[in-house]
Amino acid sequence: MTASIPPSTQADYQRFPTFEPFSFRRDREPIQLANHHYAAHLARTEPSILAGVVNAGAAKTEILRMSPWYMRATAKVAGPLFFDSVDTSAHNVVEAGLHADWDAATYWPKPGNFERRTPIALDESTTDRVVGISRDITGA
């Protein structure tokens, strides 16, 4: 699961994986897009695994309960406009687990809409680089 980012997004991986100095504005897209690269890698190297990426949206949970009062107040007022129900946020993940009639690697950009999906087709050399660096870090 990742935040909303289309697989067609162009991201700079020159600073991957350290992203130093970290800048959310500059670095969030390559970090989020790495999920797409990993799904593409699994689909290519493990054909028995269905790999996909889901944007679950902003689930209406108690995640802000420890936030400052002004963030909780803003969420209370604006939340109905931005937050999805837990059912909607979980819908695509559950449907993917219940059905095997979708192709790996797939991206679901819209919470609650299993039929709206995008194939993940990325540059294999970038995917191999991202996965290789990740393996070096984790030792996996």
mmCIF file of N, CA and C in Angstrom:
data_model
loop_
_atom_site.group_PDB
_atom_site.id
_atom_site.type_symbol
_atom_site.label_atom_id
_atom_site.label_comp_id
_atom_site.label_asym_id
_atom_site.label_seq_id
_atom_site.Cartn_x
_atom_site.Cartn_y
_atom_site.Cartn_z
ATOM 1 N N MET A 1 0.847 -1.173 0.000
ATOM 2 C CA MET A 1 0.000 0.000 0.000
ATOM 3 C C MET A 1 0.889 1.231 0.000
ATOM 4 N N THR A 2 0.457 2.205 -0.723
ATOM 5 C CA THR A 2 1.223 3.437 -0.825
ATOM 6 C C THR A 2 0.274 4.611 -1.016
ATOM 7 N N ALA A 3 0.801 5.777 -0.829
ATOM 8 C CA ALA A 3 0.019 6.971 -1.124
ATOM 9 C C ALA A 3 -0.185 7.043 -2.639
ATOM 10 N N SER A 4 -1.093 7.870 -3.056
ATOM 11 C CA SER A 4 -1.427 7.978 -4.476
ATOM 12 C C SER A 4 -0.236 8.467 -5.284
ATOM 13 N N ILE A 5 0.221 7.614 -6.188
ATOM 14 C CA ILE A 5 1.279 7.995 -7.119
ATOM 15 C C ILE A 5 1.172 7.090 -8.341
ATOM 16 N N PRO A 6 0.899 7.660 -9.498
ATOM 17 C CA PRO A 6 0.782 6.859 -10.709
ATOM 18 C C PRO A 6 2.116 6.187 -11.060
ATOM 19 N N PRO A 7 2.081 4.968 -11.605
ATOM 20 C CA PRO A 7 3.328 4.301 -11.999
ATOM 21 C C PRO A 7 4.097 5.071 -13.067
ATOM 22 N N SER A 8 3.439 5.942 -13.799
ATOM 23 C CA SER A 8 4.104 6.703 -14.857
ATOM 24 C C SER A 8 4.914 7.888 -14.325
ATOM 25 N N THR A 9 4.870 8.118 -13.025
ATOM 26 C CA THR A 9 5.596 9.238 -12.425
ATOM 27 C C THR A 9 7.100 9.076 -12.652
ATOM 28 N N GLN A 10 7.733 10.151 -13.064
ATOM 29 C CA GLN A 10 9.186 10.149 -13.227
ATOM 30 C C GLN A 10 9.819 10.564 -11.901
ATOM 31 N N ALA A 11 10.700 9.739 -11.382
ATOM 32 C CA ALA A 11 11.324 10.033 -10.094
ATOM 33 C C ALA A 11 12.838 9.963 -10.227
ATOM 34 N N ASP A 12 13.508 10.796 -9.472
ATOM 35 C CA ASP A 12 14.962 10.845 -9.461
ATOM 36 C C ASP A 12 15.492 9.882 -8.405
ATOM 37 N N TYR A 13 16.231 8.865 -8.851
ATOM 38 C CA TYR A 13 16.785 7.886 -7.916
ATOM 39 C C TYR A 13 18.277 8.092 -7.676
ATOM 40 N N GLN A 14 18.797 9.273 -8.036
ATOM 41 C CA GLN A 14 20.212 9.551 -7.816
ATOM 42 C C GLN A 14 20.564 9.548 -6.330
ATOM 43 N N ARG A 15 19.640 9.939 -5.488
ATOM 44 C CA ARG A 15 19.906 10.044 -4.048
ATOM 45 C C ARG A 15 19.412 8.826 -3.277
ATOM 46 N N PHE A 16 18.836 7.851 -3.976
ATOM 47 C CA PHE A 16 18.320 6.650 -3.331
ATOM 48 C C PHE A 16 19.475 5.822 -2.806
ATOM 49 N N PRO A 17 19.443 5.289 -1.620
ATOM 50 C CA PRO A 17 18.365 5.223 -0.657
ATOM 51 C C PRO A 17 18.494 6.200 0.508
ATOM 52 N N THR A 18 19.575 6.984 0.544
ATOM 53 C CA THR A 18 19.797 7.815 1.739
ATOM 54 C C THR A 18 18.946 9.077 1.777
ATOM 55 N N PHE A 19 18.667 9.644 0.597
ATOM 56 C CA PHE A 19 17.857 10.861 0.517
ATOM 57 C C PHE A 19 18.345 11.922 1.504
ATOM 58 N N GLU A 20 19.652 12.170 1.486
ATOM 59 C CA GLU A 20 20.200 13.155 2.424
ATOM 60 C C GLU A 20 20.630 14.407 1.693
ATOM 61 N N PRO A 21 20.314 15.552 2.199
ATOM 62 C CA PRO A 21 19.398 15.767 3.322
ATOM 63 C C PRO A 21 17.970 15.497 2.864
ATOM 64 N N PHE A 22 17.182 14.910 3.731
ATOM 65 C CA PHE A 22 15.830 14.513 3.370
ATOM 66 C C PHE A 22 14.941 15.733 3.168
ATOM 67 N N SER A 23 14.187 15.697 2.092
ATOM 68 C CA SER A 23 13.216 16.736 1.795
ATOM 69 C C SER A 23 11.934 16.035 1.380
ATOM 70 N N PHE A 24 10.894 16.150 2.193
ATOM 71 C CA PHE A 24 9.630 15.485 1.892
ATOM 72 C C PHE A 24 9.136 15.883 0.508
ATOM 73 N N ARG A 25 9.214 17.137 0.192
ATOM 74 C CA ARG A 25 8.720 17.644 -1.098
ATOM 75 C C ARG A 25 9.435 16.959 -2.270
ATOM 76 N N ARG A 26 10.719 16.753 -2.166
ATOM 77 C CA ARG A 26 11.514 16.180 -3.253
ATOM 78 C C ARG A 26 11.559 14.651 -3.203
ATOM 79 N N ASP A 27 11.512 14.071 -2.004
ATOM 80 C CA ASP A 27 11.811 12.645 -1.853
ATOM 81 C C ASP A 27 10.604 11.733 -1.702
ATOM 82 N N ARG A 28 9.416 12.274 -1.483
ATOM 83 C CA ARG A 28 8.271 11.390 -1.262
ATOM 84 C C ARG A 28 7.932 10.565 -2.503
ATOM 85 N N GLU A 29 8.033 11.159 -3.699
ATOM 86 C CA GLU A 29 7.665 10.413 -4.899
ATOM 87 C C GLU A 29 8.580 9.220 -5.165
ATOM 88 N N PRO A 30 9.918 9.372 -5.122
ATOM 89 C CA PRO A 30 10.729 8.173 -5.341
ATOM 90 C C PRO A 30 10.525 7.109 -4.266
ATOM 91 N N ILE A 31 10.258 7.533 -3.043
ATOM 92 C CA ILE A 31 10.004 6.555 -1.983
ATOM 93 C C ILE A 31 8.708 5.811 -2.262
ATOM 94 N N GLN A 32 7.642 6.539 -2.593
ATOM 95 C CA GLN A 32 6.359 5.904 -2.881
ATOM 96 C C GLN A 32 6.430 5.052 -4.150
ATOM 97 N N LEU A 33 7.131 5.533 -5.161
ATOM 98 C CA LEU A 33 7.246 4.811 -6.417
ATOM 99 C C LEU A 33 8.061 3.526 -6.253
ATOM 100 N N ALA A 34 8.912 3.461 -5.244
ATOM 101 C CA ALA A 34 9.676 2.237 -4.991
ATOM 102 C C ALA A 34 8.746 1.051 -4.756
ATOM 103 N N ASN A 35 7.559 1.285 -4.192
ATOM 104 C CA ASN A 35 6.584 0.201 -4.029
ATOM 105 C C ASN A 35 6.180 -0.372 -5.383
ATOM 106 N N HIS A 36 6.004 0.473 -6.380
ATOM 107 C CA HIS A 36 5.666 0.019 -7.728
ATOM 108 C C HIS A 36 6.822 -0.807 -8.308
ATOM 109 N N HIS A 37 8.045 -0.344 -8.081
ATOM 110 C CA HIS A 37 9.205 -1.084 -8.585
ATOM 111 C C HIS A 37 9.286 -2.468 -7.946
ATOM 112 N N TYR A 38 9.002 -2.543 -6.658
ATOM 113 C CA TYR A 38 9.063 -3.845 -5.996
ATOM 114 C C TYR A 38 7.961 -4.763 -6.521
ATOM 115 N N ALA A 39 6.763 -4.240 -6.749
ATOM 116 C CA ALA A 39 5.676 -5.056 -7.312
ATOM 117 C C ALA A 39 6.053 -5.539 -8.716
ATOM 118 N N ALA A 40 6.644 -4.659 -9.516
ATOM 119 C CA ALA A 40 7.081 -5.047 -10.859
ATOM 120 C C ALA A 40 8.155 -6.128 -10.784
ATOM 121 N N HIS A 41 9.066 -5.983 -9.835
ATOM 122 C CA HIS A 41 10.123 -6.985 -9.640
ATOM 123 C C HIS A 41 9.523 -8.342 -9.270
ATOM 124 N N LEU A 42 8.605 -8.348 -8.320
ATOM 125 C CA LEU A 42 7.979 -9.614 -7.922
ATOM 126 C C LEU A 42 7.205 -10.250 -9.074
ATOM 127 N N ALA A 43 6.489 -9.449 -9.832
ATOM 128 C CA ALA A 43 5.717 -9.979 -10.958
ATOM 129 C C ALA A 43 6.641 -10.612 -12.000
ATOM 130 N N ARG A 44 7.814 -10.015 -12.181
ATOM 131 C CA ARG A 44 8.767 -10.522 -13.172
ATOM 132 C C ARG A 44 9.535 -11.746 -12.674
ATOM 133 N N THR A 45 9.916 -11.747 -11.400
ATOM 134 C CA THR A 45 10.794 -12.806 -10.892
ATOM 135 C C THR A 45 10.070 -13.926 -10.149
ATOM 136 N N GLU A 46 8.858 -13.660 -9.718
ATOM 137 C CA GLU A 46 8.069 -14.661 -8.980
ATOM 138 C C GLU A 46 6.688 -14.782 -9.633
ATOM 139 N N PRO A 47 6.597 -15.430 -10.789
ATOM 140 C CA PRO A 47 5.327 -15.450 -11.521
ATOM 141 C C PRO A 47 4.166 -16.110 -10.770
ATOM 142 N N SER A 48 4.447 -16.866 -9.741
ATOM 143 C CA SER A 48 3.354 -17.479 -8.974
ATOM 144 C C SER A 48 2.754 -16.511 -7.943
ATOM 145 N N ILE A 49 3.371 -15.333 -7.796
ATOM 146 C CA ILE A 49 2.875 -14.343 -6.844
ATOM 147 C C ILE A 49 2.185 -13.225 -7.614
ATOM 148 N N LEU A 50 0.972 -12.890 -7.185
ATOM 149 C CA LEU A 50 0.303 -11.707 -7.721
ATOM 150 C C LEU A 50 0.740 -10.516 -6.885
ATOM 151 N N ALA A 51 1.390 -9.555 -7.508
ATOM 152 C CA ALA A 51 1.907 -8.392 -6.787
ATOM 153 C C ALA A 51 1.214 -7.138 -7.301
ATOM 154 N N GLY A 52 0.738 -6.335 -6.370
ATOM 155 C CA GLY A 52 0.077 -5.101 -6.739
ATOM 156 C C GLY A 52 0.321 -4.019 -5.715
ATOM 157 N N VAL A 53 -0.032 -2.800 -6.089
ATOM 158 C CA VAL A 53 0.103 -1.636 -5.217
ATOM 159 C C VAL A 53 -1.264 -0.987 -5.104
ATOM 160 N N VAL A 54 -1.641 -0.658 -3.884
ATOM 161 C CA VAL A 54 -2.963 -0.089 -3.618
ATOM 162 C C VAL A 54 -2.820 1.257 -2.925
ATOM 163 N N ASN A 55 -3.546 2.248 -3.437
ATOM 164 C CA ASN A 55 -3.705 3.508 -2.728
ATOM 165 C C ASN A 55 -4.948 3.340 -1.861
ATOM 166 N N ALA A 56 -4.764 3.301 -0.578
ATOM 167 C CA ALA A 56 -5.895 3.101 0.334
ATOM 168 C C ALA A 56 -6.562 4.412 0.720
ATOM 169 N N GLY A 57 -6.056 5.512 0.233
ATOM 170 C CA GLY A 57 -6.640 6.804 0.586
ATOM 171 C C GLY A 57 -6.337 7.159 2.030
ATOM 172 N N ALA A 58 -7.098 8.057 2.550
ATOM 173 C CA ALA A 58 -6.953 8.472 3.946
ATOM 174 C C ALA A 58 -8.070 7.811 4.740
ATOM 175 N N ALA A 59 -7.740 6.712 5.375
ATOM 176 C CA ALA A 59 -8.754 5.960 6.114
ATOM 177 C C ALA A 59 -9.202 6.726 7.351
ATOM 178 N N LYS A 60 -10.490 6.732 7.562
ATOM 179 C CA LYS A 60 -11.059 7.418 8.731
ATOM 180 C C LYS A 60 -10.871 6.509 9.952
ATOM 181 N N THR A 61 -9.733 6.686 10.603
ATOM 182 C CA THR A 61 -9.404 5.924 11.805
ATOM 183 C C THR A 61 -9.097 6.924 12.917
ATOM 184 N N GLU A 62 -8.603 6.437 13.995
ATOM 185 C CA GLU A 62 -8.219 7.309 15.111
ATOM 186 C C GLU A 62 -6.732 7.669 15.051
ATOM 187 N N ILE A 63 -6.177 7.695 13.842
ATOM 188 C CA ILE A 63 -4.744 7.938 13.687
ATOM 189 C C ILE A 63 -4.316 9.309 14.224
ATOM 190 N N LEU A 64 -5.215 10.275 14.230
ATOM 191 C CA LEU A 64 -4.857 11.613 14.700
ATOM 192 C C LEU A 64 -5.097 11.816 16.196
ATOM 193 N N ARG A 65 -5.451 10.771 16.911
ATOM 194 C CA ARG A 65 -5.831 10.935 18.327
ATOM 195 C C ARG A 65 -4.726 11.531 19.191
ATOM 196 N N MET A 66 -3.487 11.367 18.813
ATOM 197 C CA MET A 66 -2.371 11.908 19.604
ATOM 198 C C MET A 66 -1.827 13.209 19.005
ATOM 199 N N SER A 67 -2.495 13.721 17.991
ATOM 200 C CA SER A 67 -2.065 14.962 17.347
ATOM 201 C C SER A 67 -2.442 16.162 18.205
ATOM 202 N N PRO A 68 -1.820 17.305 17.930
ATOM 203 C CA PRO A 68 -2.217 18.526 18.638
ATOM 204 C C PRO A 68 -3.700 18.819 18.395
ATOM 205 N N TRP A 69 -4.290 19.564 19.313
ATOM 206 C CA TRP A 69 -5.727 19.824 19.272
ATOM 207 C C TRP A 69 -6.175 20.455 17.953
ATOM 208 N N TYR A 70 -5.343 21.332 17.377
ATOM 209 C CA TYR A 70 -5.748 22.025 16.151
ATOM 210 C C TYR A 70 -5.805 21.061 14.957
ATOM 211 N N MET A 71 -4.952 20.034 14.953
ATOM 212 C CA MET A 71 -5.020 19.032 13.888
ATOM 213 C C MET A 71 -6.266 18.165 14.046
ATOM 214 N N ARG A 72 -6.575 17.789 15.288
ATOM 215 C CA ARG A 72 -7.782 16.997 15.527
ATOM 216 C C ARG A 72 -9.031 17.792 15.167
ATOM 217 N N ALA A 73 -9.050 19.099 15.514
ATOM 218 C CA ALA A 73 -10.206 19.947 15.199
ATOM 219 C C ALA A 73 -10.365 20.097 13.685
ATOM 220 N N THR A 74 -9.254 20.289 12.988
ATOM 221 C CA THR A 74 -9.311 20.401 11.529
ATOM 222 C C THR A 74 -9.823 19.111 10.908
ATOM 223 N N ALA A 75 -9.348 17.980 11.399
ATOM 224 C CA ALA A 75 -9.802 16.684 10.881
ATOM 225 C C ALA A 75 -11.287 16.468 11.156
ATOM 226 N N LYS A 76 -11.748 16.931 12.290
ATOM 227 C CA LYS A 76 -13.167 16.784 12.634
ATOM 228 C C LYS A 76 -14.052 17.564 11.662
ATOM 229 N N VAL A 77 -13.599 18.772 11.318
ATOM 230 C CA VAL A 77 -14.382 19.624 10.431
ATOM 231 C C VAL A 77 -14.206 19.217 8.963
ATOM 232 N N ALA A 78 -12.959 19.049 8.530
ATOM 233 C CA ALA A 78 -12.676 18.763 7.122
ATOM 234 C C ALA A 78 -12.645 17.275 6.798
ATOM 235 N N GLY A 79 -12.576 16.445 7.816
ATOM 236 C CA GLY A 79 -12.472 15.005 7.618
ATOM 237 C C GLY A 79 -13.502 14.396 6.693
ATOM 238 N N PRO A 80 -14.782 14.745 6.850
ATOM 239 C CA PRO A 80 -15.782 14.152 5.961
ATOM 240 C C PRO A 80 -15.520 14.418 4.473
ATOM 241 N N LEU A 81 -14.789 15.461 4.171
ATOM 242 C CA LEU A 81 -14.471 15.760 2.780
ATOM 243 C C LEU A 81 -13.280 14.962 2.267
ATOM 244 N N PHE A 82 -12.387 14.557 3.172
ATOM 245 C CA PHE A 82 -11.133 13.955 2.750
ATOM 246 C C PHE A 82 -10.950 12.491 3.150
ATOM 247 N N PHE A 83 -11.522 12.079 4.253
ATOM 248 C CA PHE A 83 -11.279 10.729 4.741
ATOM 249 C C PHE A 83 -12.242 9.725 4.121
ATOM 250 N N ASP A 84 -11.715 8.524 3.863
ATOM 251 C CA ASP A 84 -12.524 7.415 3.376
ATOM 252 C C ASP A 84 -12.871 6.523 4.559
ATOM 253 N N SER A 85 -13.978 5.814 4.451
ATOM 254 C CA SER A 85 -14.309 4.847 5.496
ATOM 255 C C SER A 85 -13.263 3.735 5.474
ATOM 256 N N VAL A 86 -13.149 3.026 6.555
ATOM 257 C CA VAL A 86 -12.214 1.904 6.617
ATOM 258 C C VAL A 86 -12.606 0.863 5.574
ATOM 259 N N ASP A 87 -13.908 0.639 5.392
ATOM 260 C CA ASP A 87 -14.364 -0.317 4.377
ATOM 261 C C ASP A 87 -13.906 0.087 2.983
ATOM 262 N N THR A 88 -14.051 1.357 2.648
ATOM 263 C CA THR A 88 -13.623 1.840 1.325
ATOM 264 C C THR A 88 -12.114 1.717 1.186
ATOM 265 N N SER A 89 -11.374 2.099 2.209
ATOM 266 C CA SER A 89 -9.912 2.034 2.156
ATOM 267 C C SER A 89 -9.407 0.603 1.999
ATOM 268 N N ALA A 90 -10.086 -0.349 2.602
ATOM 269 C CA ALA A 90 -9.657 -1.754 2.560
ATOM 270 C C ALA A 90 -10.208 -2.515 1.358
ATOM 271 N N HIS A 91 -11.178 -1.956 0.669
ATOM 272 C CA HIS A 91 -11.900 -2.672 -0.383
ATOM 273 C C HIS A 91 -10.994 -3.316 -1.430
ATOM 274 N N ASN A 92 -10.081 -2.561 -2.024
ATOM 275 C CA ASN A 92 -9.261 -3.098 -3.107
ATOM 276 C C ASN A 92 -8.304 -4.182 -2.637
ATOM 277 N N VAL A 93 -7.765 -4.017 -1.452
ATOM 278 C CA VAL A 93 -6.874 -5.050 -0.908
ATOM 279 C C VAL A 93 -7.647 -6.346 -0.696
ATOM 280 N N VAL A 94 -8.821 -6.240 -0.116
ATOM 281 C CA VAL A 94 -9.647 -7.425 0.130
ATOM 282 C C VAL A 94 -10.040 -8.077 -1.193
ATOM 283 N N GLU A 95 -10.500 -7.280 -2.150
ATOM 284 C CA GLU A 95 -10.899 -7.829 -3.453
ATOM 285 C C GLU A 95 -9.721 -8.509 -4.149
ATOM 286 N N ALA A 96 -8.543 -7.916 -4.092
ATOM 287 C CA ALA A 96 -7.364 -8.532 -4.717
ATOM 288 C C ALA A 96 -7.057 -9.877 -4.075
ATOM 289 N N GLY A 97 -7.259 -9.963 -2.755
ATOM 290 C CA GLY A 97 -7.016 -11.221 -2.060
ATOM 291 C C GLY A 97 -8.060 -12.285 -2.369
ATOM 292 N N LEU A 98 -9.252 -11.860 -2.735
ATOM 293 C CA LEU A 98 -10.340 -12.800 -3.023
ATOM 294 C C LEU A 98 -10.384 -13.249 -4.477
ATOM 295 N N HIS A 99 -9.741 -12.509 -5.353
ATOM 296 C CA HIS A 99 -9.789 -12.813 -6.779
ATOM 297 C C HIS A 99 -8.388 -13.000 -7.340
ATOM 298 N N ALA A 100 -8.273 -13.912 -8.283
ATOM 299 C CA ALA A 100 -6.992 -14.129 -8.946
ATOM 300 C C ALA A 100 -7.079 -13.747 -10.420
ATOM 301 N N ASP A 101 -8.087 -12.965 -10.768
ATOM 302 C CA ASP A 101 -8.310 -12.629 -12.174
ATOM 303 C C ASP A 101 -7.755 -11.251 -12.549
ATOM 304 N N TRP A 102 -6.681 -10.857 -11.906
ATOM 305 C CA TRP A 102 -6.008 -9.608 -12.260
ATOM 306 C C TRP A 102 -4.528 -9.911 -12.491
ATOM 307 N N ASP A 103 -3.932 -9.117 -13.358
ATOM 308 C CA ASP A 103 -2.541 -9.348 -13.724
ATOM 309 C C ASP A 103 -1.607 -8.634 -12.767
ATOM 310 N N ALA A 104 -0.542 -9.333 -12.369
ATOM 311 C CA ALA A 104 0.517 -8.670 -11.624
ATOM 312 C C ALA A 104 1.373 -7.975 -12.678
ATOM 313 N N ALA A 105 1.971 -6.920 -12.472
ATOM 314 C CA ALA A 105 1.865 -5.958 -11.401
ATOM 315 C C ALA A 105 0.771 -4.939 -11.761
ATOM 316 N N THR A 106 -0.064 -4.653 -10.786
ATOM 317 C CA THR A 106 -1.207 -3.781 -10.988
ATOM 318 C C THR A 106 -1.234 -2.723 -9.898
ATOM 319 N N TYR A 107 -1.744 -1.554 -10.255
ATOM 320 C CA TYR A 107 -1.909 -0.454 -9.304
ATOM 321 C C TYR A 107 -3.382 -0.062 -9.255
ATOM 322 N N TRP A 108 -3.919 0.054 -8.039
ATOM 323 C CA TRP A 108 -5.277 0.532 -7.819
ATOM 324 C C TRP A 108 -5.184 1.946 -7.256
ATOM 325 N N PRO A 109 -5.459 2.972 -8.085
ATOM 326 C CA PRO A 109 -5.294 4.351 -7.638
ATOM 327 C C PRO A 109 -6.451 4.900 -6.819
ATOM 328 N N LYS A 110 -7.627 4.313 -6.946
ATOM 329 C CA LYS A 110 -8.824 4.879 -6.315
ATOM 330 C C LYS A 110 -9.358 3.931 -5.259
ATOM 331 N N PRO A 111 -9.352 4.339 -3.996
ATOM 332 C CA PRO A 111 -9.904 3.478 -2.950
ATOM 333 C C PRO A 111 -11.354 3.096 -3.255
ATOM 334 N N GLY A 112 -11.672 1.827 -3.050
ATOM 335 C CA GLY A 112 -13.041 1.366 -3.211
ATOM 336 C C GLY A 112 -13.446 1.034 -4.632
ATOM 337 N N ASN A 113 -12.535 1.133 -5.597
ATOM 338 C CA ASN A 113 -12.881 0.854 -6.985
ATOM 339 C C ASN A 113 -11.920 -0.190 -7.532
ATOM 340 N N PHE A 114 -12.259 -1.456 -7.348
ATOM 341 C CA PHE A 114 -11.385 -2.554 -7.747
ATOM 342 C C PHE A 114 -11.235 -2.651 -9.261
ATOM 343 N N GLU A 115 -12.260 -2.247 -9.991
ATOM 344 C CA GLU A 115 -12.211 -2.348 -11.452
ATOM 345 C C GLU A 115 -11.309 -1.292 -12.083
ATOM 346 N N ARG A 116 -11.082 -0.205 -11.390
ATOM 347 C CA ARG A 116 -10.192 0.836 -11.926
ATOM 348 C C ARG A 116 -8.769 0.496 -11.518
ATOM 349 N N ARG A 117 -8.008 -0.005 -12.465
ATOM 350 C CA ARG A 117 -6.634 -0.418 -12.175
ATOM 351 C C ARG A 117 -5.728 -0.089 -13.348
ATOM 352 N N THR A 118 -4.462 0.036 -13.029
ATOM 353 C CA THR A 118 -3.460 0.433 -14.010
ATOM 354 C C THR A 118 -2.326 -0.586 -13.982
ATOM 355 N N PRO A 119 -1.949 -1.111 -15.143
ATOM 356 C CA PRO A 119 -0.781 -1.997 -15.160
ATOM 357 C C PRO A 119 0.477 -1.213 -14.783
ATOM 358 N N ILE A 120 1.352 -1.854 -14.072
ATOM 359 C CA ILE A 120 2.626 -1.233 -13.691
ATOM 360 C C ILE A 120 3.678 -1.707 -14.701
ATOM 361 N N ALA A 121 4.140 -0.790 -15.517
ATOM 362 C CA ALA A 121 5.179 -1.084 -16.504
ATOM 363 C C ALA A 121 6.277 -0.048 -16.316
ATOM 364 N N LEU A 122 7.389 -0.483 -15.732
ATOM 365 C CA LEU A 122 8.479 0.426 -15.392
ATOM 366 C C LEU A 122 9.768 0.015 -16.081
ATOM 367 N N ASP A 123 10.711 0.928 -16.116
ATOM 368 C CA ASP A 123 12.026 0.640 -16.659
ATOM 369 C C ASP A 123 12.695 -0.440 -15.795
ATOM 370 N N GLU A 124 13.000 -1.580 -16.409
ATOM 371 C CA GLU A 124 13.558 -2.709 -15.650
ATOM 372 C C GLU A 124 14.906 -2.393 -15.023
ATOM 373 N N SER A 125 15.712 -1.576 -15.676
ATOM 374 C CA SER A 125 17.029 -1.265 -15.097
ATOM 375 C C SER A 125 16.872 -0.451 -13.810
ATOM 376 N N THR A 126 15.896 0.458 -13.771
ATOM 377 C CA THR A 126 15.642 1.217 -12.539
ATOM 378 C C THR A 126 15.093 0.289 -11.470
ATOM 379 N N THR A 127 14.175 -0.597 -11.857
ATOM 380 C CA THR A 127 13.625 -1.566 -10.903
ATOM 381 C C THR A 127 14.743 -2.421 -10.314
ATOM 382 N N ASP A 128 15.615 -2.928 -11.173
ATOM 383 C CA ASP A 128 16.724 -3.767 -10.690
ATOM 384 C C ASP A 128 17.636 -2.987 -9.751
ATOM 385 N N ARG A 129 17.872 -1.728 -10.055
ATOM 386 C CA ARG A 129 18.733 -0.891 -9.196
ATOM 387 C C ARG A 129 18.086 -0.662 -7.834
ATOM 388 N N VAL A 130 16.793 -0.311 -7.830
ATOM 389 C CA VAL A 130 16.081 -0.066 -6.567
ATOM 390 C C VAL A 130 16.054 -1.333 -5.718
ATOM 391 N N VAL A 131 15.731 -2.459 -6.324
ATOM 392 C CA VAL A 131 15.664 -3.723 -5.588
ATOM 393 C C VAL A 131 17.061 -4.134 -5.114
ATOM 394 N N GLY A 132 18.081 -3.947 -5.942
ATOM 395 C CA GLY A 132 19.438 -4.287 -5.548
ATOM 396 C C GLY A 132 19.933 -3.488 -4.360
ATOM 397 N N ILE A 133 19.690 -2.191 -4.394
ATOM 398 C CA ILE A 133 20.096 -1.329 -3.276
ATOM 399 C C ILE A 133 19.328 -1.712 -2.018
ATOM 400 N N SER A 134 18.040 -2.005 -2.162
ATOM 401 C CA SER A 134 17.232 -2.411 -1.012
ATOM 402 C C SER A 134 17.749 -3.711 -0.410
ATOM 403 N N ARG A 135 18.161 -4.637 -1.265
ATOM 404 C CA ARG A 135 18.734 -5.901 -0.766
ATOM 405 C C ARG A 135 20.046 -5.656 -0.021
ATOM 406 N N ASP A 136 20.852 -4.756 -0.554
ATOM 407 C CA ASP A 136 22.125 -4.432 0.125
ATOM 408 C C ASP A 136 21.857 -3.887 1.520
ATOM 409 N N ILE A 137 20.842 -3.048 1.639
ATOM 410 C CA ILE A 137 20.516 -2.444 2.942
ATOM 411 C C ILE A 137 19.999 -3.480 3.922
ATOM 412 N N THR A 138 19.086 -4.343 3.443
ATOM 413 C CA THR A 138 18.420 -5.298 4.336
ATOM 414 C C THR A 138 19.158 -6.607 4.499
ATOM 415 N N GLY A 139 20.062 -6.900 3.568
ATOM 416 C CA GLY A 139 20.773 -8.173 3.625
ATOM 417 C C GLY A 139 19.910 -9.320 3.141
ATOM 418 N N ALA A 140 18.770 -9.026 2.532
ATOM 419 C CA ALA A 140 17.858 -10.091 2.062
ATOM 420 C C ALA A 140 18.215 -10.533 0.665
#
